Short mmCIF file of C-alpha atoms in Angstrom, two decimals:
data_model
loop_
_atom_site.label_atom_id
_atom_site.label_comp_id
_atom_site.label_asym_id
_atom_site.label_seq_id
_atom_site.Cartn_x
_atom_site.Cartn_y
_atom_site.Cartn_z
CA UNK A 242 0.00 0.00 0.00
CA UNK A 243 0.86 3.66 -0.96
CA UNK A 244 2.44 5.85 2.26
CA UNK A 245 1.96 9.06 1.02
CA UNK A 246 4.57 11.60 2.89
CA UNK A 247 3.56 14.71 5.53
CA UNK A 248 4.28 16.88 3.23
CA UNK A 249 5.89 17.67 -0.24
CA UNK A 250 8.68 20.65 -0.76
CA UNK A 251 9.14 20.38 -4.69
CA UNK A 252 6.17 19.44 -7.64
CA UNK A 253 7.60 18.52 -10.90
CA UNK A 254 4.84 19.10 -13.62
CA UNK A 255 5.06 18.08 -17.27
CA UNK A 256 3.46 21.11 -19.77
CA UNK A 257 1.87 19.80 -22.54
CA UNK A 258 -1.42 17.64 -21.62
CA UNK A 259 -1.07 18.57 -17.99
CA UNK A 260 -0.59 21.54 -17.45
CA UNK A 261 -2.05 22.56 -20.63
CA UNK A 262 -5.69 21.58 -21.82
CA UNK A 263 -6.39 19.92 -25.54
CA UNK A 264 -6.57 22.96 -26.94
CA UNK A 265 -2.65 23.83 -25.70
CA UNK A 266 -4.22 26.88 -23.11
CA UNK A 267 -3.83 26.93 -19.08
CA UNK A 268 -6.09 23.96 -17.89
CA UNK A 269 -8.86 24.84 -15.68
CA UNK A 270 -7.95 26.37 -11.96
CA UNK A 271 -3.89 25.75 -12.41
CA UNK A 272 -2.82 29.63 -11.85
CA UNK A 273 -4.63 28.92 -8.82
CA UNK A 274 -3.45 26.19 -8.14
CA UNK A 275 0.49 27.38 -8.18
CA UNK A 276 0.10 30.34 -6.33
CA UNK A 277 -1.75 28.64 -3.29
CA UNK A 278 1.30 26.28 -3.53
CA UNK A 279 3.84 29.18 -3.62
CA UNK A 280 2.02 30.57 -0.75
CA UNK A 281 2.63 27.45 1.18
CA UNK A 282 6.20 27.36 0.33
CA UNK A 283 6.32 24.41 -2.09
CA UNK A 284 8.37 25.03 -5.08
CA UNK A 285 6.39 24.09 -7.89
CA UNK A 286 8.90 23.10 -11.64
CA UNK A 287 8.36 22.67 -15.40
CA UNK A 288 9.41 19.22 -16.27
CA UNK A 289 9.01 19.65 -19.97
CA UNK A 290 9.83 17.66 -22.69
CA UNK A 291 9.84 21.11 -24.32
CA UNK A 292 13.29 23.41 -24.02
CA UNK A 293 14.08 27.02 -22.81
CA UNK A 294 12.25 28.45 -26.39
CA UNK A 295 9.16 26.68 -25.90
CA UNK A 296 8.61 26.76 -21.80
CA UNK A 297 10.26 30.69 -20.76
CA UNK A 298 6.70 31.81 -22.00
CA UNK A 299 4.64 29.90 -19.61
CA UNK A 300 7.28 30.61 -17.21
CA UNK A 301 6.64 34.49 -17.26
CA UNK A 302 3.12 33.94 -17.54
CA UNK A 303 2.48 32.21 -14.58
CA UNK A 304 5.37 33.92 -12.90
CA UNK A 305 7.19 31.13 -11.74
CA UNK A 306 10.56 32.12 -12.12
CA UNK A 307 13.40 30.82 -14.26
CA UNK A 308 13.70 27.77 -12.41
CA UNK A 309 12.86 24.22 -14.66
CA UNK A 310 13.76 21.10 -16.16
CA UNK A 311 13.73 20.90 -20.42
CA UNK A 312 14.44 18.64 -22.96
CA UNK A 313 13.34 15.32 -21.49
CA UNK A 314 15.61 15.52 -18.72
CA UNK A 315 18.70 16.72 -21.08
CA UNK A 316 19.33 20.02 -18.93
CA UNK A 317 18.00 21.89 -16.29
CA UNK A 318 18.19 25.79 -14.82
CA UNK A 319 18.16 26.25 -11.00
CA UNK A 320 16.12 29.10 -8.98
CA UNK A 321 18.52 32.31 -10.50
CA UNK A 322 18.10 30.87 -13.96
CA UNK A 323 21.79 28.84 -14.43
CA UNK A 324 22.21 25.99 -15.85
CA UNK A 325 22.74 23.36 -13.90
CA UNK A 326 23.38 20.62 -16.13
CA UNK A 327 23.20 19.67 -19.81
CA UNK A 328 23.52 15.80 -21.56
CA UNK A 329 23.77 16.33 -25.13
CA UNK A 330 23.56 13.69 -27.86
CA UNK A 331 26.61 11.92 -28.65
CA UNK A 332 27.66 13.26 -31.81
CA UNK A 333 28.82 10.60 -33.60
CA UNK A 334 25.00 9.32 -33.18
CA UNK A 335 23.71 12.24 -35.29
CA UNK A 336 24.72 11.48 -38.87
CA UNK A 337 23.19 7.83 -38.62
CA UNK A 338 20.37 8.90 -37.06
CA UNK A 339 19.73 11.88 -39.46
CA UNK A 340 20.40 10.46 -42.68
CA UNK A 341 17.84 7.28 -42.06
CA UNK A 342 15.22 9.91 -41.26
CA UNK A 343 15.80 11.79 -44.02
CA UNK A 344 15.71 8.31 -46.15
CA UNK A 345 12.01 7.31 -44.50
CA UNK A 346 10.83 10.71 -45.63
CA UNK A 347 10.77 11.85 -41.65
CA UNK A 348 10.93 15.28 -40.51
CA UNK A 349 14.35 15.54 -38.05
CA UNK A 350 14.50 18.34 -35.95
CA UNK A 351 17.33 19.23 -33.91
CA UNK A 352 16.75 21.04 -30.03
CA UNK A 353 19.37 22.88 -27.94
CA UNK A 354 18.44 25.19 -24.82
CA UNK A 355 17.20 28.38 -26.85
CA UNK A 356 17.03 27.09 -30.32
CA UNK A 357 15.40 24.74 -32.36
CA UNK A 358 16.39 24.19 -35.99
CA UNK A 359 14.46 21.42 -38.58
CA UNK A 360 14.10 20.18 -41.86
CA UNK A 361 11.07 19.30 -43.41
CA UNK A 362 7.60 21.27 -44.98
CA UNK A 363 6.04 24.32 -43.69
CA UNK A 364 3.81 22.22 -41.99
CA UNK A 365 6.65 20.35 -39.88
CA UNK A 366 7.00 23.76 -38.72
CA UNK A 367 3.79 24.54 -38.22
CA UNK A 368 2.70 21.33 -36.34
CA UNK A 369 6.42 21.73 -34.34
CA UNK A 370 6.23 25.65 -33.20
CA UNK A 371 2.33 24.34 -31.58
CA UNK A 372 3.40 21.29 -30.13
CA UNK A 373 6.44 22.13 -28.16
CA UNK A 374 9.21 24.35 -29.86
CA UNK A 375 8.08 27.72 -29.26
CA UNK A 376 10.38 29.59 -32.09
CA UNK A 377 11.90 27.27 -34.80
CA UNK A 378 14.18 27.99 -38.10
CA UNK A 379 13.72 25.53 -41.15
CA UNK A 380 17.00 25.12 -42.92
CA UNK A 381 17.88 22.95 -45.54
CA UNK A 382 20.65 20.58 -43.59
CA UNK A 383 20.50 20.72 -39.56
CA UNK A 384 23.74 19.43 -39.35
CA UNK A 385 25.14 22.30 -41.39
CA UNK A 386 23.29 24.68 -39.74
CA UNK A 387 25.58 25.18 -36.88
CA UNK A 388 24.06 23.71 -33.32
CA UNK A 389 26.69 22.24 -31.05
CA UNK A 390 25.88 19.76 -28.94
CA UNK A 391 22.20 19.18 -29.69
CA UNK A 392 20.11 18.37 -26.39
CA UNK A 393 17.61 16.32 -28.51
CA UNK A 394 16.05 15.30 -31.37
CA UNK A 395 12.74 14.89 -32.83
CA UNK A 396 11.00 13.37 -35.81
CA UNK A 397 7.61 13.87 -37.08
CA UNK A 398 5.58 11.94 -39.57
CA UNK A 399 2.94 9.51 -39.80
CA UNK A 400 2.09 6.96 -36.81
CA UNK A 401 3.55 3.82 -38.72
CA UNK A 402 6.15 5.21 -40.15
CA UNK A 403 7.68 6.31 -36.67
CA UNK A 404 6.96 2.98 -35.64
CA UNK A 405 8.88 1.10 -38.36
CA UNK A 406 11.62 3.68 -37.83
CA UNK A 407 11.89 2.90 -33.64
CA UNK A 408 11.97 -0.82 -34.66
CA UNK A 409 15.00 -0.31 -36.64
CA UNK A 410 16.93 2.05 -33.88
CA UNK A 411 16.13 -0.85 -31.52
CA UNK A 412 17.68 -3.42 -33.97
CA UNK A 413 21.15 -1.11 -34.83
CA UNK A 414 21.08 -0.57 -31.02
CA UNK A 415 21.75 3.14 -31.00
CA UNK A 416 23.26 4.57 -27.80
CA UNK A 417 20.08 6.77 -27.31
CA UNK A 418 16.87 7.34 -25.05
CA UNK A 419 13.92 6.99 -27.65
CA UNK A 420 10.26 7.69 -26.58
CA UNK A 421 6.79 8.64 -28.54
CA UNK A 422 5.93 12.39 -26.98
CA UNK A 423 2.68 11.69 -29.28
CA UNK A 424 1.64 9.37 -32.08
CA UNK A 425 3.29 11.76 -34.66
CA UNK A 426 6.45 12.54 -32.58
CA UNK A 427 9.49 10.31 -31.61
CA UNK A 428 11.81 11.76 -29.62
CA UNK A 429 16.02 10.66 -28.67
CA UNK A 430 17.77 11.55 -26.23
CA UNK A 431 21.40 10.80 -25.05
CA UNK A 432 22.02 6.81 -23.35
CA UNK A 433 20.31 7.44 -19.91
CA UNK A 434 18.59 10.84 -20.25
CA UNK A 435 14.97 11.27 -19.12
CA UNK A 436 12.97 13.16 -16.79
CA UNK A 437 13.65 10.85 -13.83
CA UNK A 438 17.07 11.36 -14.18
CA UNK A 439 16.67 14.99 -14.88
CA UNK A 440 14.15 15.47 -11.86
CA UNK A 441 16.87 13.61 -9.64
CA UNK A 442 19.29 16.15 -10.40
CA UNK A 443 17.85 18.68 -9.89
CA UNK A 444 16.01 18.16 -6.52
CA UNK A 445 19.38 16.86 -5.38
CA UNK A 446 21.20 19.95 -6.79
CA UNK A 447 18.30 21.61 -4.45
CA UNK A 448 18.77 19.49 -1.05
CA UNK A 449 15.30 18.44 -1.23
CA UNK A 450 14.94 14.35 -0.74
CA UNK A 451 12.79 12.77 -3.59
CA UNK A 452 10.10 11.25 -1.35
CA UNK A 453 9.45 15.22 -0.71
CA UNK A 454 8.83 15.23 -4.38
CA UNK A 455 5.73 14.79 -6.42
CA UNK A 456 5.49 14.84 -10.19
CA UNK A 457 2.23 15.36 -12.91
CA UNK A 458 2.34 14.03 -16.42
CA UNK A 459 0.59 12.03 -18.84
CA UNK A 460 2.70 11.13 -21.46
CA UNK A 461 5.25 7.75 -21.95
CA UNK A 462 8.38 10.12 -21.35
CA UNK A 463 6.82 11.19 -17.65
CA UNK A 464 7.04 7.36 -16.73
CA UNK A 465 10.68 7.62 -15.43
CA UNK A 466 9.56 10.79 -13.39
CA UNK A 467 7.15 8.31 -11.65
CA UNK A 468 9.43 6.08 -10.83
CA UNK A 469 12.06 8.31 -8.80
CA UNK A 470 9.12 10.80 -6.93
CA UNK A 471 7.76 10.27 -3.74
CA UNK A 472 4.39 10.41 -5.54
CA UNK A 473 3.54 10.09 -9.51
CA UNK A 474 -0.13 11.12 -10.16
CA UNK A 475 -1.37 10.68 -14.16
CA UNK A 476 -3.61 12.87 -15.75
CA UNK A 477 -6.75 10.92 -16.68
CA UNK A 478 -5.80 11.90 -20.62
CA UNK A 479 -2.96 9.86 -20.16
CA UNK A 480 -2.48 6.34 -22.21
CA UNK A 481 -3.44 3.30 -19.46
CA UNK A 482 0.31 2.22 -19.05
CA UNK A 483 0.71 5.54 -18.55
CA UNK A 484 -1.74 5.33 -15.75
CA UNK A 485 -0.86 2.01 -14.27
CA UNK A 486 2.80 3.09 -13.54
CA UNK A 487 1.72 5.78 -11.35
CA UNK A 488 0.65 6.13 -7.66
CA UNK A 489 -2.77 8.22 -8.50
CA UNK A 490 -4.85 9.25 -11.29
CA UNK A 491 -6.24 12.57 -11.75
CA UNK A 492 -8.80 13.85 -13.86
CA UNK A 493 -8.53 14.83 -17.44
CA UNK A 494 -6.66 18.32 -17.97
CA UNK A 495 -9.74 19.72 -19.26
CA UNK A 496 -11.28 18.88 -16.33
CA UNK A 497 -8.78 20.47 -14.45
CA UNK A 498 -6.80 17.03 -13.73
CA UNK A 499 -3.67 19.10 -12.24
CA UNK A 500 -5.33 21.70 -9.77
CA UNK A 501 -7.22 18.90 -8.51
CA UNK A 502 -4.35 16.40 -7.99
CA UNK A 503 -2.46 19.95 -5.88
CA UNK A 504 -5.45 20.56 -3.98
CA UNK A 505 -6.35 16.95 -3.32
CA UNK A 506 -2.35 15.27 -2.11
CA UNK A 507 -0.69 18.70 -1.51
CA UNK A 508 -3.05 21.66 -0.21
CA UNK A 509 -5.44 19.82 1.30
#
């Protein structure tokens, strides 16, 4: 049986299905929600799959400060906005990994802290910038384009395509993280890079013990968040495994799934 802890000190909350409703505004009652828990001295975190481009707007919206971790786990900024950490891809990864997107007709896309760069159709673009990019420049190569030590990397495209194309990363065993965001979006990370890692670092980099931590999500990359947090509570939009691997589920997050899970295991 679940022991939920006195108290919690940090919330790590993913951004897009969570925090965010279907229609990628503020779900129902969460401004609310994070100033009560500001007001009660518990340090509520972006854990986005997103990086610095795409969350620093919701950050200054709902004035939380610069404080959050990005990329699926690949960096993270502490309370006075430094970065505390960064795992980049391995380089020598990129080329093989680019080049058999490009031949499957995939849309590669290539993420450091405060810029995104990708190949592909104005649509890629489109679809990218509203998903979780914030500002992103299409170039023609995004290898030539200049980004050092990308944080991640995403491809877009259709459902089985993305599938076939994981299949085959499996087989050549490519020393990367790899994880469906959504149906249309694979992403990689570096060997070992994910939000439970990320989250680990940075409430240790804080001093506050992980069973003082809980965590909101509802996608397959929040899994490894749930499984380092004191408690892991899915939205109820989240895919079943999704649900199973965590503690509690919440309602949807057009229902207001996150202010409800903060009122109901931290507020109340």
């Amino acid at each position: 049986m679940y022991n939920q802890p006195a108290s919690y000190r940090l919330i790590c909350i993913d951004v897009d299905g969570t925090l965010l409703d279907s229609r990628h505004e503020l779900a129902p009652g969460v401004v609310e929600a994070l100033d009560a828990l500001r007001e009660r001295g518990v340090l509520p975190v972006l854990a986005s799959g997103r990086t610095r481009i795409g969350v620093d707007p919701l950050l200054q919206r709902l004035n939380l400060g610069p404080a959050h971790i990005g990329g699926n786990g690949s960096y993270a900024c502490g309370l006075d906005g430094e970065v505390l950490f960064t795992r980049p891809i391995p380089p020598d990864v990129l080329p093989t990994l680019l080049n058999r997107a490009r031949h499957e007709n995939l849309g590669p896309a290539l993420h450091g802290i405060d810029a995104t760069l990708l190949e592909g159709s104005a649509e890629h673009e489109q679809v990218l910038k509203n998903h979780n990019a914030g500002l992103a420049c299409r170039v023609p190569d995004v290898l030539a384009a200049g980004m050092d030590c990308p944080l991640k990397v995403t491809l877009w495209g259709p459902a089985p395509a993305l599938e076939h194309f994981a299949r085959w990363a499996r087989v050549e065993q490519l020393p990367v993280e790899m994880i469906f965001s959504t149906a249309h979006f694979l992403e990689f990370n570096g060997l070992g890079v994910n939000k439970g890692a990320g989250v680990k670092t940075f409430a240790e980099a804080l001093g506050i013990p992980l069973e003082r931590t809980m965590v909101v999500g509802d996608q397959f990359n929040d899994i490894s968040m749930f499984s380092v947090a004191g408690l892991a509570v899915a939205m109820g939009n989240a895919p079943l495994d999704v649900q199973r691997a965590a503690h509690h589920v919440a309602p949807t997050n057009d229902a207001g799934g996150l202010s409800w899970a903060i009122h109901r295991y931290v507020l109340s």
